[in-house]
C-alpha positions as CSV (number, residue, x, y, z in Angstrom):
1,M,-142.0,-45.4,158.9
2,T,-145.6,-44.4,157.9
3,T,-148.4,-46.3,156.2
4,H,-150.5,-45.0,153.4
5,F,-153.7,-46.2,151.7
6,I,-153.4,-45.9,147.9
7,T,-155.4,-46.8,144.9
8,A,-154.0,-47.6,141.4
9,E,-155.6,-48.2,138.1
10,I,-154.0,-51.1,136.2
11,D,-154.5,-52.2,132.6
12,L,-155.9,-55.7,132.4
13,T,-153.6,-58.2,130.7
14,E,-154.2,-61.7,129.2
15,S,-151.7,-63.2,131.6
16,P,-152.4,-63.3,135.4
17,V,-148.6,-63.5,136.0
18,A,-148.0,-60.3,133.9
19,M,-150.9,-58.5,135.7
20,H,-149.4,-59.5,139.1
21,Q,-146.0,-58.1,138.1
22,T,-147.6,-54.9,136.8
23,I,-149.5,-54.4,140.1
24,E,-146.4,-55.0,142.2
25,A,-144.3,-52.6,140.0
26,E,-146.9,-49.9,140.2
27,L,-147.2,-50.2,144.0
28,A,-143.4,-50.2,144.5
29,Q,-143.4,-46.7,143.1
30,Q,-145.5,-45.6,146.1
31,G,-143.7,-47.6,148.8
32,E,-143.3,-51.1,150.2
33,P,-146.7,-52.9,149.8
34,L,-148.0,-54.6,152.9
35,R,-151.1,-55.9,151.3
36,W,-153.2,-55.2,148.2
37,A,-156.4,-56.3,146.5
38,V,-158.2,-55.9,143.2
39,T,-161.4,-54.2,144.3
40,E,-163.0,-53.3,140.9
41,V,-162.8,-54.5,137.3
42,D,-164.1,-52.5,134.3
43,V,-164.4,-55.1,131.5
44,D,-165.4,-52.5,128.9
45,Q,-162.4,-50.2,129.7
46,Q,-160.1,-53.2,130.4
47,K,-159.0,-51.7,133.7
48,A,-158.7,-53.0,137.3
49,V,-158.6,-50.8,140.4
50,V,-156.2,-52.0,143.1
51,E,-156.3,-50.8,146.7
52,A,-153.2,-51.2,148.8
53,I,-151.5,-50.3,152.1
54,V,-147.9,-49.4,151.6
55,T,-145.2,-48.3,154.0
56,V,-142.9,-45.3,153.3
57,G,-139.7,-44.5,155.1
58,E,-136.6,-46.2,156.5
59,R,-136.8,-49.0,159.0
60,Q,-135.1,-48.3,162.3
61,E,-132.7,-51.0,163.4
62,A,-132.7,-51.8,167.1
């Protein structure tokens, strides 16, 4: 299993719940999110930048 630092640009939505779901879906395409944060918001462009740490790869069972 490896970890990766990624950034994603997300469209702002009116609903915080919908935005949270959009962020999680976008990050899931890159791997399993360990943590993420909205680090920048562009109100004029209606975009948010999300930075995340994701894991990629299979877990090894002991």
